[in-house]
Amino acid sequence: MKIVILAGGTSTERDVSLSSGCQIYKALKPRGHSVILLDIFLGFNGDVNTAFQSDRDWAADIAPVKETAPDIEQLKKLRNDDSKSLFGPNVLELCKQADIVFMALHGDSGENGKVQAAFDLFGIKYTGTDALSSAIAMDKSISKQLFRANGINTPESILLTKKEDVPEPKLPCVVKICSGGSSVGVYIAKTKEEFDSAIDQAFKYENKVLIEDYIKGREFTDGVIEGVPLPIVQIEPKQGFYDYKNKYQAGSTIETCPAKITKSLEEKIQSTAVKVFNTLGIKTYARVDFMVDENENIFCLEANTLPGMTPTSLIPQEAAVLGKSFADLCEWIIQISLKKY
């Protein structure tokens, strides 16, 4: 197959996306596919007619994920054109040539449904769910409304659209941007000073911010593929919470899969993950994140429609328990995604 792996972009999760794309490229290339790894924003300045036949190593320049999110303003200076389009040079042309585009994008510019909608208009096939469910899942405020309407427990929250509306917080609390991922723009505030700082920082990312009840307990995640739950992962950061650094720096977090929990709790998490998947109208695959308190009450935090595929990511660990290699997982995602068409 001709496969474009689409990564990078202009979101705060750019580096994570490139790391995912690199791993997917290295997995699919040896399987006989004609594979191109493209940065959706920087694009490709070579010959589009010979790109798929090139012996170029498209992943050669991809660096490991750093401890902090990338500087997007500096990135924008690297593209030598005046276009405000997310699509860099020749990206759409190469995607049109592909049998399928493997979506390795993370964050607002690739996970919020806009790229998927554009591809639908161009007739480009892609992995993962459709534009509408991508947009719904990306907006935590909207997804939380759907959770509550469908009996899915989620932490109580208040949506802020401007700083002047900030209420007195119930501490400790969680402050998070409404449409981010990889825990960028997520803060746990234990004091009023930490809360004020968190609000200021969050509004630098977005103009919609959630103040969410803090759930003391254990963190879990569960992948769902075609409506079937995968083995559960328990997440235990060695320091602090499961923030950007602890997600992508090897050795920062203890991840146990399958999670060592009671059968009852396992069934509750897995059934809730499937219910979230169906409630948000997600197709193909996703990963659903949870907190579980001391009384084993389950709280759904969010669903990720393009979960990470980096060396430290969780869906690959869950698939491995089922006996599937990383390459097997990539092929599986392609095959189930093609069923949309």
CSV table of C-alpha atoms in Angstrom, one decimal:
chain,number,residue,atom,x,y,z
A,1,MET,CA,0.0,0.0,0.0
A,2,LYS,CA,1.0,3.6,-0.4
A,3,ILE,CA,0.8,5.1,3.1
A,4,VAL,CA,1.3,8.7,4.2
A,5,ILE,CA,2.0,9.0,7.9
A,6,LEU,CA,0.9,12.5,8.9
A,7,ALA,CA,2.5,14.1,11.9
A,8,GLY,CA,3.8,17.3,13.4
A,9,GLY,CA,1.6,20.3,12.9
A,10,THR,CA,1.3,23.4,15.1
A,11,SER,CA,-0.2,22.1,18.3
A,12,THR,CA,1.6,22.0,21.6
A,13,GLU,CA,1.7,18.2,21.1
A,14,ARG,CA,3.8,18.6,17.9
A,15,ASP,CA,6.9,16.7,19.3
A,16,VAL,CA,4.7,13.9,20.6
A,17,SER,CA,3.1,13.6,17.2
A,18,LEU,CA,6.4,13.4,15.4
A,19,SER,CA,7.6,10.7,17.8
A,20,SER,CA,4.4,8.7,17.1
A,21,GLY,CA,4.8,9.2,13.3
A,22,CYS,CA,8.4,8.0,13.6
A,23,GLN,CA,7.5,4.8,15.3
A,24,ILE,CA,4.7,4.1,12.9
A,25,TYR,CA,7.0,4.7,10.0
A,26,LYS,CA,9.6,2.3,11.3
A,27,ALA,CA,7.0,-0.3,11.9
A,28,LEU,CA,5.3,-0.2,8.5
A,29,LYS,CA,8.3,0.4,6.2
A,30,PRO,CA,9.8,-3.1,6.6
A,31,ARG,CA,6.4,-4.7,5.8
A,32,GLY,CA,6.6,-3.9,2.1
A,33,HIS,CA,4.5,-0.7,2.1
A,34,SER,CA,5.6,2.5,0.3
A,35,VAL,CA,5.6,4.8,3.3
A,36,ILE,CA,6.1,8.6,3.6
A,37,LEU,CA,6.4,10.4,6.9
A,38,LEU,CA,5.2,14.0,6.4
A,39,ASP,CA,5.1,17.0,8.7
A,40,ILE,CA,1.7,18.5,7.9
A,41,PHE,CA,2.9,22.0,8.5
A,42,LEU,CA,6.4,22.0,7.0
A,43,GLY,CA,5.4,19.8,4.1
A,44,PHE,CA,7.7,18.4,1.3
A,45,ASN,CA,9.6,20.4,-1.2
A,46,GLY,CA,10.8,17.5,-3.4
A,47,ASP,CA,9.3,15.8,-6.4
A,48,VAL,CA,5.8,14.5,-5.6
A,49,ASN,CA,5.8,12.2,-8.6
A,50,THR,CA,8.8,10.1,-7.2
A,51,ALA,CA,8.3,10.6,-3.4
A,52,PHE,CA,6.8,7.1,-2.8
A,53,GLN,CA,9.6,5.4,-4.8
A,54,SER,CA,12.3,7.3,-2.9
A,55,ASP,CA,14.8,5.3,-0.7
A,56,ARG,CA,14.9,8.3,1.7
A,57,ASP,CA,14.7,7.6,5.4
A,58,TRP,CA,11.8,9.9,6.2
A,59,ALA,CA,12.3,9.5,10.0
A,60,ALA,CA,16.0,10.3,10.1
A,61,ASP,CA,15.6,13.8,11.5
A,62,ILE,CA,13.0,13.1,14.2
A,63,ALA,CA,14.3,13.8,17.7
A,64,PRO,CA,13.0,12.3,20.9
A,65,VAL,CA,10.2,14.1,22.8
A,66,LYS,CA,11.7,16.9,25.0
A,67,GLU,CA,10.6,17.5,28.6
A,68,THR,CA,8.7,20.7,27.6
A,69,ALA,CA,6.3,21.5,24.8
A,70,PRO,CA,7.7,23.0,21.6
A,71,ASP,CA,7.9,26.7,20.7
A,72,ILE,CA,5.2,27.0,18.0
A,73,GLU,CA,6.0,30.6,17.1
A,74,GLN,CA,9.6,29.7,16.3
A,75,LEU,CA,8.4,26.8,14.2
A,76,LYS,CA,6.2,29.1,12.1
A,77,LYS,CA,9.3,31.0,11.0
A,78,LEU,CA,10.7,27.8,9.4
A,79,ARG,CA,8.2,27.8,6.6
A,80,ASN,CA,9.2,30.3,4.0
A,81,ASP,CA,5.8,31.3,2.7
A,82,ASP,CA,3.0,33.7,3.7
A,83,SER,CA,0.3,31.1,3.7
A,84,LYS,CA,-1.7,30.6,6.9
A,85,SER,CA,-2.8,27.1,5.9
A,86,LEU,CA,-2.0,24.2,8.2
A,87,PHE,CA,-1.1,22.2,5.1
A,88,GLY,CA,2.5,22.7,4.1
A,89,PRO,CA,3.9,22.4,0.5
A,90,ASN,CA,2.6,19.3,-1.3
A,91,VAL,CA,1.0,17.7,1.7
A,92,LEU,CA,-2.5,17.4,0.1
A,93,GLU,CA,-1.0,16.3,-3.2
A,94,LEU,CA,0.8,13.4,-1.6
A,95,CYS,CA,-2.1,12.5,0.6
A,96,LYS,CA,-4.3,12.2,-2.5
A,97,GLN,CA,-1.9,9.7,-4.0
A,98,ALA,CA,-1.9,7.5,-0.9
A,99,ASP,CA,-4.2,4.5,-0.3
A,100,ILE,CA,-4.6,5.7,3.2
A,101,VAL,CA,-3.2,8.4,5.5
A,102,PHE,CA,-2.2,7.2,8.9
A,103,MET,CA,-3.1,10.0,11.3
A,104,ALA,CA,-0.3,10.4,13.8
A,105,LEU,CA,-1.4,14.0,14.6
A,106,HIS,CA,-2.1,15.0,18.2
A,107,GLY,CA,-3.7,18.1,19.7
A,108,ASP,CA,-6.0,20.8,18.3
A,109,SER,CA,-4.7,21.0,14.7
A,110,GLY,CA,-5.1,17.3,14.0
A,111,GLU,CA,-7.3,15.7,16.6
A,112,ASN,CA,-10.2,18.2,16.6
A,113,GLY,CA,-11.7,17.0,13.3
A,114,LYS,CA,-10.7,19.9,11.0
A,115,VAL,CA,-8.1,17.8,9.1
A,116,GLN,CA,-10.5,14.9,8.9
A,117,ALA,CA,-13.2,17.2,7.5
A,118,ALA,CA,-10.8,18.5,4.8
A,119,PHE,CA,-9.9,14.9,3.9
A,120,ASP,CA,-13.5,14.0,3.6
A,121,LEU,CA,-14.0,16.8,1.1
A,122,PHE,CA,-11.0,15.7,-0.9
A,123,GLY,CA,-11.9,12.0,-0.8
A,124,ILE,CA,-8.8,11.1,1.1
A,125,LYS,CA,-8.9,8.0,3.3
A,126,TYR,CA,-7.5,8.2,6.8
A,127,THR,CA,-7.1,6.2,10.0
A,128,GLY,CA,-9.2,6.8,13.1
A,129,THR,CA,-12.6,8.2,13.7
A,130,ASP,CA,-14.5,10.8,11.6
A,131,ALA,CA,-14.6,14.6,11.8
A,132,LEU,CA,-17.7,15.0,14.1
A,133,SER,CA,-16.7,12.6,16.8
A,134,SER,CA,-13.1,13.9,16.7
A,135,ALA,CA,-14.5,17.5,17.4
A,136,ILE,CA,-16.8,16.3,20.2
A,137,ALA,CA,-14.2,14.2,22.0
A,138,MET,CA,-11.6,17.0,21.7
A,139,ASP,CA,-13.8,19.5,23.5
A,140,LYS,CA,-13.8,18.4,27.1
A,141,SER,CA,-16.8,20.7,28.0
A,142,ILE,CA,-19.0,19.2,25.3
A,143,SER,CA,-17.9,15.6,26.0
A,144,LYS,CA,-18.6,16.1,29.7
A,145,GLN,CA,-22.1,17.2,28.9
A,146,LEU,CA,-22.7,14.0,26.9
A,147,PHE,CA,-21.2,11.9,29.7
A,148,ARG,CA,-23.6,13.3,32.2
A,149,ALA,CA,-26.6,13.0,29.9
A,150,ASN,CA,-25.7,9.3,29.4
A,151,GLY,CA,-25.0,8.4,33.0
A,152,ILE,CA,-21.2,8.4,32.7
A,153,ASN,CA,-19.6,9.7,35.9
A,154,THR,CA,-17.1,12.5,35.4
A,155,PRO,CA,-15.6,15.1,37.7
A,156,GLU,CA,-17.8,18.2,38.3
A,157,SER,CA,-16.4,21.2,36.5
A,158,ILE,CA,-17.0,24.9,35.7
A,159,LEU,CA,-16.3,26.3,32.2
A,160,LEU,CA,-14.6,29.7,32.0
A,161,THR,CA,-14.4,31.8,28.9
A,162,LYS,CA,-12.6,34.8,30.3
A,163,LYS,CA,-10.5,35.5,33.4
A,164,GLU,CA,-13.0,38.0,34.8
A,165,ASP,CA,-15.5,35.2,35.6
A,166,VAL,CA,-13.1,33.2,37.9
A,167,PRO,CA,-15.0,32.0,41.0
A,168,GLU,CA,-13.6,31.2,44.4
A,169,PRO,CA,-12.0,27.7,43.9
A,170,LYS,CA,-12.8,24.6,46.0
A,171,LEU,CA,-9.3,23.4,46.7
A,172,PRO,CA,-7.6,21.3,45.7
A,173,CYS,CA,-8.8,21.5,42.1
A,174,VAL,CA,-7.7,20.8,38.6
A,175,VAL,CA,-7.4,23.6,36.1
A,176,LYS,CA,-7.2,22.5,32.4
A,177,ILE,CA,-7.6,23.9,29.0
A,178,CYS,CA,-10.7,22.7,27.2
A,179,SER,CA,-9.3,21.2,24.1
A,180,GLY,CA,-5.7,20.2,24.8
A,181,GLY,CA,-4.0,16.9,25.2
A,182,SER,CA,-0.8,15.3,26.6
A,183,SER,CA,-1.6,17.2,29.9
A,184,VAL,CA,-0.3,20.5,28.3
A,185,GLY,CA,-2.2,23.3,30.1
A,186,VAL,CA,-3.2,21.0,33.0
A,187,TYR,CA,-2.5,22.1,36.6
A,188,ILE,CA,-3.3,20.8,40.0
A,189,ALA,CA,-3.9,23.7,42.4
A,190,LYS,CA,-3.7,23.1,46.2
A,191,THR,CA,-3.5,26.8,47.3
A,192,LYS,CA,-5.2,30.0,46.1
A,193,GLU,CA,-1.8,31.2,44.8
A,194,GLU,CA,-1.4,28.0,42.7
A,195,PHE,CA,-4.9,28.4,41.4
A,196,ASP,CA,-4.4,32.0,40.3
A,197,SER,CA,-1.2,31.0,38.6
A,198,ALA,CA,-2.8,28.0,36.9
A,199,ILE,CA,-5.7,30.2,35.6
A,200,ASP,CA,-3.2,32.7,34.1
A,201,GLN,CA,-1.1,30.0,32.5
A,202,ALA,CA,-4.1,28.1,31.1
A,203,PHE,CA,-5.6,31.2,29.4
A,204,LYS,CA,-2.3,31.6,27.6
A,205,TYR,CA,-3.1,28.4,25.7
A,206,GLU,CA,-6.9,28.8,25.1
A,207,ASN,CA,-9.8,31.1,25.8
A,208,LYS,CA,-11.9,28.2,27.3
A,209,VAL,CA,-10.7,26.7,30.6
A,210,LEU,CA,-12.2,24.1,32.9
A,211,ILE,CA,-12.0,24.2,36.7
A,212,GLU,CA,-12.6,20.6,37.7
A,213,ASP,CA,-13.0,18.8,41.0
A,214,TYR,CA,-9.8,17.0,42.1
A,215,ILE,CA,-10.3,13.3,42.4
A,216,LYS,CA,-7.9,11.6,44.9
A,217,GLY,CA,-7.2,8.1,43.8
A,218,ARG,CA,-5.7,5.9,41.1
A,219,GLU,CA,-5.4,6.6,37.4
A,220,PHE,CA,-6.3,4.1,34.7
A,221,THR,CA,-6.6,4.1,30.9
A,222,ASP,CA,-8.3,1.7,28.6
A,223,GLY,CA,-8.1,1.4,24.8
A,224,VAL,CA,-11.2,0.5,22.8
A,225,ILE,CA,-10.9,-0.9,19.2
A,226,GLU,CA,-14.1,-1.4,17.2
A,227,GLY,CA,-16.1,-1.2,20.4
A,228,VAL,CA,-14.1,-3.9,22.2
A,229,PRO,CA,-12.0,-2.9,25.3
A,230,LEU,CA,-8.3,-3.7,25.5
A,231,PRO,CA,-6.5,-4.7,28.7
A,232,ILE,CA,-6.4,-1.8,31.3
A,233,VAL,CA,-3.3,0.2,32.2
A,234,GLN,CA,-2.7,1.5,35.7
A,235,ILE,CA,-0.6,4.7,35.7
A,236,GLU,CA,1.6,5.7,38.6
A,237,PRO,CA,3.9,8.7,38.1
A,238,LYS,CA,7.0,8.5,40.3
A,239,GLN,CA,6.7,12.2,41.1
A,240,GLY,CA,3.8,14.6,40.8
A,241,PHE,CA,0.9,13.8,38.4
A,242,TYR,CA,0.8,12.3,34.9
A,243,ASP,CA,1.9,15.6,33.2
A,244,TYR,CA,3.7,16.1,29.9
A,245,LYS,CA,7.1,15.2,31.3
A,246,ASN,CA,5.9,12.0,33.1
A,247,LYS,CA,4.1,10.9,29.9
A,248,TYR,CA,7.0,11.0,27.5
A,249,GLN,CA,10.2,10.7,29.5
A,250,ALA,CA,11.1,7.1,29.9
A,251,GLY,CA,11.2,5.9,33.5
A,252,SER,CA,9.1,8.7,34.9
A,253,THR,CA,6.0,6.6,35.4
A,254,ILE,CA,5.2,3.1,36.4
A,255,GLU,CA,2.7,1.6,33.9
A,256,THR,CA,1.2,-1.7,34.8
A,257,CYS,CA,-0.7,-3.6,32.1
A,258,PRO,CA,-2.8,-5.5,32.7
A,259,ALA,CA,-3.7,-3.5,35.8
A,260,LYS,CA,-3.6,-5.5,39.0
A,261,ILE,CA,-7.2,-4.8,40.1
A,262,THR,CA,-10.2,-6.8,41.1
A,263,LYS,CA,-12.3,-8.4,38.4
A,264,SER,CA,-15.2,-6.2,39.4
A,265,LEU,CA,-13.3,-3.0,38.9
A,266,GLU,CA,-11.8,-4.2,35.6
A,267,GLU,CA,-15.3,-4.9,34.3
A,268,LYS,CA,-16.6,-1.5,35.4
A,269,ILE,CA,-13.7,0.4,33.7
A,270,GLN,CA,-13.9,-1.6,30.5
A,271,SER,CA,-17.7,-1.3,30.3
A,272,THR,CA,-17.5,2.4,30.9
A,273,ALA,CA,-14.8,2.8,28.3
A,274,VAL,CA,-17.0,1.1,25.7
A,275,LYS,CA,-20.0,3.3,26.8
A,276,VAL,CA,-17.8,6.5,26.4
A,277,PHE,CA,-16.7,5.2,22.9
A,278,ASN,CA,-20.3,4.7,21.8
A,279,THR,CA,-21.7,7.9,23.5
A,280,LEU,CA,-19.2,10.1,21.6
A,281,GLY,CA,-19.9,8.3,18.3
A,282,ILE,CA,-16.3,7.2,17.9
A,283,LYS,CA,-15.4,4.9,15.1
A,284,THR,CA,-12.4,2.5,14.8
A,285,TYR,CA,-10.3,3.1,18.0
A,286,ALA,CA,-9.7,5.4,20.9
A,287,ARG,CA,-8.3,5.5,24.5
A,288,VAL,CA,-10.4,6.5,27.5
A,289,ASP,CA,-8.8,7.9,30.7
A,290,PHE,CA,-10.2,7.5,34.2
A,291,MET,CA,-9.7,8.3,37.9
A,292,VAL,CA,-10.9,5.9,40.5
A,293,ASP,CA,-11.4,7.1,44.0
A,294,GLU,CA,-10.9,5.3,47.3
A,295,ASN,CA,-14.4,3.8,47.1
A,296,GLU,CA,-13.8,2.5,43.6
A,297,ASN,CA,-16.1,5.2,42.1
A,298,ILE,CA,-15.1,5.7,38.4
A,299,PHE,CA,-14.7,9.1,36.9
A,300,CYS,CA,-14.1,9.5,33.2
A,301,LEU,CA,-11.7,12.3,32.4
A,302,GLU,CA,-11.7,12.2,28.5
A,303,ALA,CA,-11.5,10.1,25.4
A,304,ASN,CA,-8.5,10.4,23.0
A,305,THR,CA,-9.4,9.7,19.4
A,306,LEU,CA,-5.7,9.7,18.2
A,307,PRO,CA,-3.9,8.3,21.2
A,308,GLY,CA,-0.1,8.4,21.3
A,309,MET,CA,2.0,5.8,19.5
A,310,THR,CA,5.4,6.9,21.0
A,311,PRO,CA,7.9,4.5,22.7
A,312,THR,CA,6.2,5.2,26.1
A,313,SER,CA,2.5,5.3,24.8
A,314,LEU,CA,-0.2,3.2,26.3
A,315,ILE,CA,-2.3,1.6,23.5
A,316,PRO,CA,0.8,-0.3,22.2
A,317,GLN,CA,1.3,-1.7,25.7
A,318,GLU,CA,-2.3,-2.9,25.8
A,319,ALA,CA,-2.1,-4.5,22.4
A,320,ALA,CA,1.1,-6.2,23.4
A,321,VAL,CA,-0.8,-8.0,26.2
A,322,LEU,CA,-3.0,-9.4,23.4
A,323,GLY,CA,0.1,-10.7,21.6
A,324,LYS,CA,0.2,-8.0,19.0
A,325,SER,CA,3.5,-6.3,18.1
A,326,PHE,CA,3.6,-2.6,17.5
A,327,ALA,CA,3.7,-3.3,13.7
A,328,ASP,CA,0.7,-5.6,14.1
A,329,LEU,CA,-1.2,-2.8,15.9
A,330,CYS,CA,-0.4,-0.4,13.1
A,331,GLU,CA,-1.7,-2.8,10.5
A,332,TRP,CA,-4.8,-3.5,12.6
A,333,ILE,CA,-5.6,0.2,12.8
A,334,ILE,CA,-5.3,0.5,9.0
A,335,GLN,CA,-7.6,-2.4,8.3
A,336,ILE,CA,-10.3,-1.3,10.7
A,337,SER,CA,-10.1,2.3,9.4
A,338,LEU,CA,-10.5,1.1,5.8
A,339,LYS,CA,-13.9,-0.4,6.9
A,340,LYS,CA,-15.2,3.2,7.1
A,341,TYR,CA,-15.0,3.3,3.3
